[in-house]
Structure formats: structure tokens, C-alpha cells
Amino acid sequence: MSSQPNNAIPKYLQESEVSQECKDLIATLPMEKGWLASHLHQYQGFWYFTRQLQGVLSCQKHFNNSLNSDILIVTTPKSGTTWLKALTFALLNRHKYPKMFENHPLLTKNPHFLVPFLELDLYNDKDLVPDLNSIPSPRLFSTHLPYVSLPKSVIDSNCKILYLCRNPKDTFISLWHFTNKLKLDGTSTNSLEDSFKKFCNGVSICGPFWEHVLGYWKESLDQPKKIMLMRYEEMKKNPSFVLKELARFVGCPFSKEEEDEGVIDDILKLCSFKILSNLEVNKKGKLSSGEEHRAFFRLGEVGDSNNYLTAEMIEQLDIITEKKLGHYGFRF
Ligand SMILES: Nc1ncnc2c1ncn2[C@@H]1O[C@H](COP(=O)(O)OS(=O)(=O)O)[C@@H](OP(=O)(O)O)[C@H]1O
């Protein structure tokens, strides 16, 4: 692993400057080279790039004050995180910003800025506990962590978890496009075929994909008041239904007056791919972690994987999905 910063690589993928604790742990963990980042490390059964692992350790150690009023957005990467962050932020702040197309923070700030990742933003750079107590209630955070690796305080509290996943074919293709855009160092093998093999073997950010989904699916059945599971495809098909369910789940349902006044439609419009992806802030700009805002907006459609995957690849992913999830009653 490299110990010198490489300025061609975004900050969040740099492997230098990780803590000694993280380095010592990494030396004991299974490691893979390849797509997404130069190295991925397997920790508690799931794969992380180096700085992400440091953030995971740090938030497991320090995020020990989860409140019952907290709302945590949990997703598999590339399943619509940006969209769900925007929707949830707009939902919770609808009374504060009633004129949605005039002075709403989403018009000038990227959703990832407004809803930070626990392990990527809050706990990554330093081993310091950020001042989370100053955030007004309900605090809204996000994470890609699998259920088994959530900080203990999240497991123990009655916070609400909004879990979003997307069919693995489109998730994989979205991730593959994202990594190609990054143009990592020459050691990365980003060919579709190689990346596909790794994805099928579970080696992807916060993968194995199927185990991630299964963990939350099982918990959502056991704890329906705590975990609401959503599918990207469902959100695309019936966004107002999902938004209403979401509002009820987090305890701020829409009133009849709001429905009549078109508040639901306004939120959906503001958070639509068309509006968000065309905002100046999302065409330019970068997160402090180095990711370009525009990298979060590509196509935003269901089924684009059909344009990239062969019939054999599709069949292979369908078989894995049925074997690993269908058996437990989960289907996309
Ligand atoms: N508003 C809105 N509506 C619908 N779809 C949207 C929206 N915003 C982003 N996207 C699409 O979501 C994909 C990116 O996934 P994530 O936001 O989960 O990425 S990340 O994990 O936070 O990096 C990526 O999907 P693909 O287009 O298939 O690559 C984005 O285009």
C-alpha cells in the first residue's frame, strides 16, 4: 500500500495518512487489489477501501450517542443514496423551507453535504468526535455500513433506519461507471468483465452486495418499527407512495391540506434527477472528500444494465440473487 499522497487520486481514496491502529488492523485482514480502489480490505465480512475502513473503525468507536430521534439512511453504494438524502432532507425541513424553489438548501448544496456519511465524512479525517450534539433534532445521517458493523449505540437505540437497495444489475453498472470516471492509478483493472467477476464474488465497496441486503431485510422483518426497507425500482415507479410511507415511518406524515396544496409533488420535483442534476452546484463543485458532485448523477433510470451486460451475465446475477435472497423471501 502507498504511504505517500498521490494528488491524482481523490482524497477519500488516498491510502496514506491512516492511523497506526488502522494500519495494524489492515495487516491482519484479507486484502484484494483491483476495481474501485487500489486496495480493498475485508473487515467483519465486508470490503472497504482504506480510508473508509479507518472511518468505519472510528465511528464504531466514537458514535456512542445514537438518539431515539435520529434518522439514519443506510444504502448499498449506487442504489440511490443521493436521491433518498435529498428526499428525506426536504421532507424533514418542509416547514422551515415552504418555498421550495426559492431558497431551499438543496438548490445550492449537494445532498451529501446536507446529509453526511458517518464513516466517510464525520469520522474519516481525524480520530476526533465531531460535535454532533449541536445538530438540531431529528439528526439525519447516512452510512453504507452493513447491519453487523453498525455502531453499538445505533443497534441499541430506537432510532429510525431507512434502508435503500437497488437491483444488483443496475447497482453494478452504476458502480462500474463511477469507478471508470475516477481514472485511478494504472493498477486498477476496471474492465467490465473483471469488475463483474469481483462483484459476483462479493468484492465491491461494502460488499458482498447480497449479504448487505440480507442483513437489513432480516432485521426489517424483525424490527419493522425501526427499519423501513425501500427499493430504488419502487421509488421510480411510485415515488409519491414511497414518500408518503417514508413520512409516516419517520413520524411526520403529510396532512390532507399539504397533500391538497401539492407539497408532495413539490418535494418530488425538487429532488428529481432532472432538477438536481441540472443545478449549478451539482454540475460543478466537489465534496470535501474529493468526489465531484456530478459523479452522483449519471442517468437515474431502471434497467440501464441491459445495455452493458450480456445475457449470460444477467442470468448469472439473477441466479446468485435468487439463491442468496429469494430463499429468504426477498426479490427485486
Ligand atoms: N434524483 C435522483 N433520482 C433518481 N436517481 C438518481 C437521482 N440522483 C442520483 N441518481 C442515481 O443514483 C445513482 C447513484 O447512486 P448513489 O446516490 O447511491 O451513489 S453513492 O453511493 O452515494 O455514491 C446513479 O445511478 P446511475 O445513473 O444508474 O448510475 C444516479 O444517476
Coordinates of C-alpha atoms and ligand atoms in Angstrom, one line a residue:
M1 CA 0.0 0.0 0.0
S2 CA 1.2 3.5 -0.8
S3 CA 2.4 5.7 2.1
Q4 CA 2.7 9.0 0.0
P5 CA -0.3 11.1 -1.0
N6 CA -1.0 10.9 -4.7
N7 CA -2.6 14.1 -5.8
A8 CA -4.2 12.5 -8.9
I9 CA -6.4 10.4 -6.6
P10 CA -9.4 12.0 -4.8
K11 CA -8.8 12.4 -1.1
Y12 CA -11.2 9.7 0.0
L13 CA -9.3 7.1 -1.9
Q14 CA -5.8 8.1 -0.7
E15 CA -4.2 5.3 1.3
S16 CA -1.7 7.5 3.1
E17 CA -2.3 9.2 6.4
V18 CA -4.3 6.3 8.0
S19 CA -3.9 5.8 11.7
Q20 CA -1.4 3.3 13.2
E21 CA -4.4 1.4 14.6
C22 CA -5.9 1.1 11.2
K23 CA -2.6 0.0 9.6
D24 CA -2.1 -2.6 12.3
L25 CA -5.6 -4.0 11.7
I26 CA -5.1 -3.9 7.9
A27 CA -2.0 -6.1 8.3
T28 CA -4.3 -8.9 9.7
L29 CA -7.1 -8.5 7.2
P30 CA -7.8 -10.2 3.8
M31 CA -7.0 -7.8 1.0
E32 CA -7.9 -7.6 -2.7
K33 CA -6.4 -5.4 -5.4
G34 CA -8.5 -4.1 -8.2
W35 CA -11.5 -2.1 -9.2
L36 CA -12.8 0.8 -7.2
A37 CA -9.7 1.5 -5.2
S38 CA -6.1 0.2 -5.3
H39 CA -6.9 -2.0 -2.3
L40 CA -10.0 -3.3 -0.5
H41 CA -9.9 -4.8 3.0
Q42 CA -12.3 -7.3 4.3
Y43 CA -13.5 -6.4 7.8
Q44 CA -16.3 -8.1 9.7
G45 CA -17.2 -9.9 6.4
F46 CA -17.4 -6.8 4.2
W47 CA -15.0 -4.9 1.9
Y48 CA -13.8 -1.4 2.3
F49 CA -11.3 0.9 0.7
T50 CA -8.5 2.1 3.1
R51 CA -9.7 5.4 4.3
Q52 CA -13.3 4.2 4.5
L53 CA -12.1 1.4 6.8
Q54 CA -10.5 4.0 9.0
G55 CA -13.8 5.8 9.2
V56 CA -15.6 2.6 10.0
L57 CA -13.3 1.9 12.9
S58 CA -13.6 5.4 14.1
C59 CA -17.4 5.7 14.0
Q60 CA -17.8 2.2 15.6
K61 CA -15.6 3.5 18.5
H62 CA -16.9 7.1 18.8
F63 CA -20.5 7.2 17.6
N64 CA -21.8 6.2 21.0
N65 CA -24.6 8.6 21.4
S66 CA -27.3 7.5 18.9
L67 CA -30.6 9.1 19.9
N68 CA -34.0 7.6 19.6
S69 CA -34.9 10.6 17.4
D70 CA -32.0 10.0 15.0
I71 CA -32.8 9.0 11.4
L72 CA -30.1 7.0 9.6
I73 CA -30.2 6.5 5.9
V74 CA -28.4 3.2 5.1
T75 CA -27.7 2.1 1.5
T76 CA -25.7 -0.2 -0.7
P77 CA -23.5 2.1 -2.7
K78 CA -25.0 3.3 -6.0
S79 CA -28.6 2.4 -5.0
G80 CA -30.0 6.0 -4.9
T81 CA -28.4 7.4 -1.8
T82 CA -28.2 10.9 -3.2
W83 CA -31.9 10.8 -4.1
L84 CA -33.0 9.5 -0.7
K85 CA -30.8 12.0 1.1
A86 CA -32.5 14.8 -0.9
L87 CA -36.0 13.5 -0.3
T88 CA -35.6 12.9 3.4
F89 CA -33.9 16.3 3.9
A90 CA -36.7 18.0 2.0
L91 CA -39.4 16.0 3.9
L92 CA -38.0 16.9 7.4
N93 CA -37.4 20.5 6.5
R94 CA -40.6 21.2 4.6
H95 CA -42.0 23.6 7.2
K96 CA -38.7 25.5 7.5
Y97 CA -38.5 26.0 3.7
P98 CA -42.0 26.2 2.5
K99 CA -41.0 28.0 -0.8
M100 CA -39.1 25.0 -2.2
F101 CA -38.0 26.6 -5.4
E102 CA -36.8 29.9 -3.9
N103 CA -34.4 29.5 -1.0
H104 CA -34.1 25.8 -0.4
P105 CA -30.7 24.5 0.7
L106 CA -30.9 21.7 -1.9
L107 CA -30.8 24.4 -4.6
T108 CA -27.3 25.4 -3.6
K109 CA -25.8 22.4 -1.7
N110 CA -25.2 18.8 -2.8
P111 CA -27.4 16.3 -0.8
H112 CA -24.2 14.6 0.5
F113 CA -23.2 17.9 2.1
L114 CA -26.5 18.2 3.8
V115 CA -26.7 14.6 5.0
P116 CA -23.2 13.5 5.9
F117 CA -21.9 9.9 5.9
L118 CA -20.9 8.7 9.4
E119 CA -17.9 6.7 8.2
L120 CA -16.8 8.9 5.3
D121 CA -17.4 12.5 6.4
L122 CA -17.8 12.6 10.1
Y123 CA -15.2 10.2 11.3
N124 CA -12.7 9.9 8.5
D125 CA -10.2 12.7 8.6
K126 CA -9.3 12.7 12.3
D127 CA -9.9 10.4 15.1
L128 CA -12.0 13.2 16.7
V129 CA -15.5 13.1 17.9
P130 CA -17.4 15.8 16.0
D131 CA -19.9 17.9 17.9
L132 CA -23.0 16.0 17.0
N133 CA -24.9 17.4 19.9
S134 CA -25.2 20.8 18.2
I135 CA -27.2 19.3 15.3
P136 CA -31.0 20.0 15.7
S137 CA -33.3 17.1 16.2
P138 CA -34.1 14.9 14.4
R139 CA -30.4 14.4 13.4
L140 CA -30.1 13.0 9.9
F141 CA -27.1 10.9 9.0
S142 CA -26.2 8.3 6.4
T143 CA -23.9 5.2 6.1
H144 CA -23.1 2.4 3.8
L145 CA -22.3 0.1 6.8
P146 CA -23.8 -3.4 6.9
Y147 CA -26.1 -4.2 9.8
V148 CA -23.4 -6.3 11.6
S149 CA -21.0 -3.4 11.6
L150 CA -23.3 -0.6 12.8
P151 CA -22.0 1.2 15.9
K152 CA -23.4 -0.5 19.0
S153 CA -25.3 2.7 20.0
V154 CA -27.3 2.5 16.8
I155 CA -28.3 -1.1 17.4
D156 CA -29.3 -0.3 21.0
S157 CA -31.2 2.9 20.3
N158 CA -34.7 3.2 18.8
C159 CA -33.5 5.4 16.0
K160 CA -35.2 5.0 12.6
I161 CA -33.2 3.3 9.8
L162 CA -34.2 4.0 6.2
Y163 CA -32.6 1.2 4.1
L164 CA -32.4 1.6 0.4
C165 CA -31.2 -1.0 -2.1
R166 CA -31.4 -1.4 -5.9
N167 CA -31.3 -4.5 -8.2
P168 CA -27.8 -5.8 -8.4
K169 CA -27.5 -5.5 -12.2
D170 CA -28.1 -1.7 -12.2
T171 CA -26.2 -1.3 -9.0
F172 CA -23.2 -3.0 -10.5
I173 CA -23.3 -1.0 -13.7
S174 CA -23.7 2.3 -11.8
L175 CA -20.7 1.4 -9.7
W176 CA -18.7 0.4 -12.7
H177 CA -19.3 3.7 -14.4
F178 CA -18.4 5.6 -11.3
T179 CA -15.1 3.8 -10.9
N180 CA -14.2 4.3 -14.6
K181 CA -14.8 8.0 -14.2
L182 CA -12.3 8.1 -11.4
K183 CA -9.4 7.1 -13.6
L184 CA -7.5 5.5 -10.8
D185 CA -3.9 4.5 -10.9
G186 CA -2.8 2.1 -13.6
T187 CA -3.0 -0.9 -11.3
S188 CA -6.8 -0.8 -11.3
T189 CA -8.5 -3.3 -13.5
N190 CA -11.7 -1.6 -14.5
S191 CA -12.7 -3.8 -17.4
L192 CA -16.4 -4.7 -17.2
E193 CA -15.6 -8.4 -17.2
D194 CA -13.0 -8.3 -14.4
S195 CA -15.2 -5.9 -12.3
F196 CA -18.2 -8.2 -12.8
K197 CA -16.3 -11.3 -11.6
K198 CA -15.2 -9.4 -8.5
F199 CA -18.7 -8.1 -7.8
C200 CA -20.2 -11.6 -8.2
N201 CA -17.6 -12.9 -5.7
G202 CA -18.7 -10.2 -3.3
V203 CA -15.7 -7.9 -3.7
S204 CA -17.1 -4.4 -4.0
I205 CA -17.4 -1.4 -1.7
C206 CA -19.3 -2.6 1.4
G207 CA -20.0 -5.9 -0.5
P208 CA -20.9 -8.7 -0.7
F209 CA -23.9 -6.9 -2.1
W210 CA -26.3 -9.7 -1.3
E211 CA -25.2 -10.2 2.4
H212 CA -25.6 -6.4 2.9
V213 CA -29.2 -6.6 1.7
L214 CA -30.0 -9.8 3.5
G215 CA -28.8 -8.3 6.8
Y216 CA -31.2 -5.4 6.7
W217 CA -34.0 -7.5 5.1
K218 CA -34.0 -9.9 8.0
E219 CA -33.8 -7.1 10.6
S220 CA -36.6 -5.1 8.9
L221 CA -38.8 -8.2 9.3
D222 CA -37.8 -8.5 13.0
Q223 CA -37.9 -4.8 13.7
P224 CA -40.5 -3.2 11.4
K225 CA -40.8 0.0 13.6
K226 CA -37.1 0.6 13.4
I227 CA -36.1 -0.4 9.8
M228 CA -38.0 0.5 6.7
L229 CA -36.7 -1.2 3.6
M230 CA -37.0 0.5 0.2
R231 CA -36.2 -0.4 -3.3
Y232 CA -34.9 2.1 -5.9
E233 CA -37.2 0.5 -8.5
E234 CA -40.3 1.1 -6.3
M235 CA -39.3 4.7 -5.8
K236 CA -39.0 5.2 -9.5
K237 CA -42.3 3.5 -10.2
N238 CA -44.4 5.1 -7.4
P239 CA -42.5 7.9 -5.8
S240 CA -45.4 9.7 -4.1
F241 CA -46.5 6.4 -2.4
V242 CA -43.0 5.7 -1.1
L243 CA -42.6 9.3 0.1
K244 CA -45.9 9.2 2.0
E245 CA -44.8 5.9 3.6
L246 CA -41.5 7.4 4.5
A247 CA -43.1 10.4 6.1
R248 CA -45.4 8.2 8.2
F249 CA -42.5 6.0 9.2
V250 CA -40.3 8.8 10.5
G251 CA -43.3 10.3 12.3
C252 CA -44.1 13.3 10.2
P253 CA -47.0 12.3 7.9
F254 CA -48.4 14.7 5.3
S255 CA -51.6 16.3 6.3
K256 CA -54.6 16.4 4.0
E257 CA -54.0 20.1 3.5
E258 CA -50.4 19.5 2.5
E259 CA -51.5 16.9 0.0
D260 CA -54.1 19.2 -1.5
E261 CA -51.6 22.1 -1.7
G262 CA -49.2 19.8 -3.7
V263 CA -46.4 19.6 -1.1
I264 CA -45.6 16.0 -2.0
D265 CA -45.4 16.9 -5.7
D266 CA -43.1 19.8 -4.9
I267 CA -40.7 17.7 -2.9
L268 CA -40.6 15.1 -5.6
K269 CA -40.0 17.7 -8.2
L270 CA -37.2 19.4 -6.3
C271 CA -35.5 16.1 -5.7
S272 CA -36.0 14.7 -9.2
F273 CA -33.0 13.7 -11.2
K274 CA -33.8 16.3 -13.8
I275 CA -33.8 19.3 -11.4
L276 CA -30.9 18.2 -9.1
S277 CA -28.5 17.1 -11.9
N278 CA -29.0 20.4 -13.7
L279 CA -28.3 22.7 -10.7
E280 CA -25.1 24.6 -11.0
V281 CA -23.9 23.3 -7.6
N282 CA -24.2 19.7 -8.8
K283 CA -22.6 20.3 -12.2
K284 CA -19.5 21.8 -10.7
G285 CA -18.1 21.5 -7.2
K286 CA -16.7 18.7 -5.1
L287 CA -17.3 17.3 -1.7
S288 CA -14.5 17.9 0.9
S289 CA -13.6 14.2 0.4
G290 CA -12.8 14.9 -3.2
E291 CA -15.8 13.3 -5.0
E292 CA -17.1 15.5 -7.8
H293 CA -20.8 16.3 -7.3
R294 CA -21.6 15.5 -10.9
A295 CA -20.4 11.9 -10.3
F296 CA -23.5 11.2 -8.3
F297 CA -25.8 11.9 -11.3
R298 CA -25.4 9.8 -14.4
L299 CA -28.7 8.5 -15.8
G300 CA -31.1 7.7 -13.0
E301 CA -33.1 5.0 -14.7
V302 CA -34.1 1.4 -14.1
G303 CA -32.7 -1.2 -16.5
D304 CA -29.7 0.5 -17.9
S305 CA -27.6 -2.6 -17.1
N306 CA -29.4 -4.3 -20.1
N307 CA -27.3 -2.0 -22.3
Y308 CA -24.0 -3.3 -20.9
L309 CA -24.4 -6.9 -19.5
T310 CA -24.5 -10.0 -21.8
A311 CA -27.4 -12.4 -21.4
E312 CA -25.0 -14.8 -19.6
M313 CA -24.0 -12.1 -17.1
I314 CA -27.7 -11.2 -16.4
E315 CA -28.5 -14.9 -15.9
Q316 CA -25.5 -15.3 -13.6
L317 CA -26.6 -12.3 -11.4
D318 CA -30.2 -13.4 -11.4
I319 CA -29.2 -16.9 -10.2
I320 CA -27.0 -15.5 -7.4
T321 CA -29.7 -13.2 -6.3
E322 CA -32.4 -15.9 -6.2
K323 CA -30.1 -18.2 -4.3
K324 CA -29.0 -15.7 -1.8
L325 CA -32.1 -13.6 -1.3
G326 CA -35.1 -15.3 -2.9
H327 CA -34.7 -18.2 -0.5
Y328 CA -35.4 -15.6 2.3
G329 CA -38.4 -14.2 0.5
F330 CA -36.7 -11.1 -0.9
R331 CA -36.9 -10.3 -4.5
F332 CA -36.2 -7.1 -6.6
Ligands
LIG1 N1 -32.7 12.3 -8.0 C1 -32.4 11.1 -8.5 N2 -33.4 10.3 -8.9 C2 -33.1 9.1 -9.4 N3 -31.8 8.6 -9.5 C3 -30.8 9.4 -9.1 C4 -31.0 10.7 -8.5 N4 -29.8 11.2 -8.2 C5 -28.9 10.3 -8.5 N5 -29.5 9.2 -9.0 C6 -28.8 8.0 -9.5 O1 -28.4 7.2 -8.4 C7 -27.2 6.5 -8.7 C8 -26.1 6.9 -7.7 O2 -26.3 6.2 -6.5 P1 -25.9 6.8 -5.1 O3 -26.5 8.1 -5.0 O4 -26.4 5.7 -4.2 O5 -24.4 6.9 -5.1 S1 -23.4 6.9 -3.8 O6 -23.5 5.5 -3.2 O7 -23.9 7.9 -2.9 O8 -22.1 7.2 -4.4 C9 -26.8 6.9 -10.1 O9 -27.4 5.9 -10.9 P2 -27.0 5.6 -12.4 O10 -27.5 6.7 -13.3 O11 -27.7 4.3 -12.8 O12 -25.5 5.4 -12.5 C10 -27.5 8.2 -10.2 O13 -27.7 8.7 -11.5

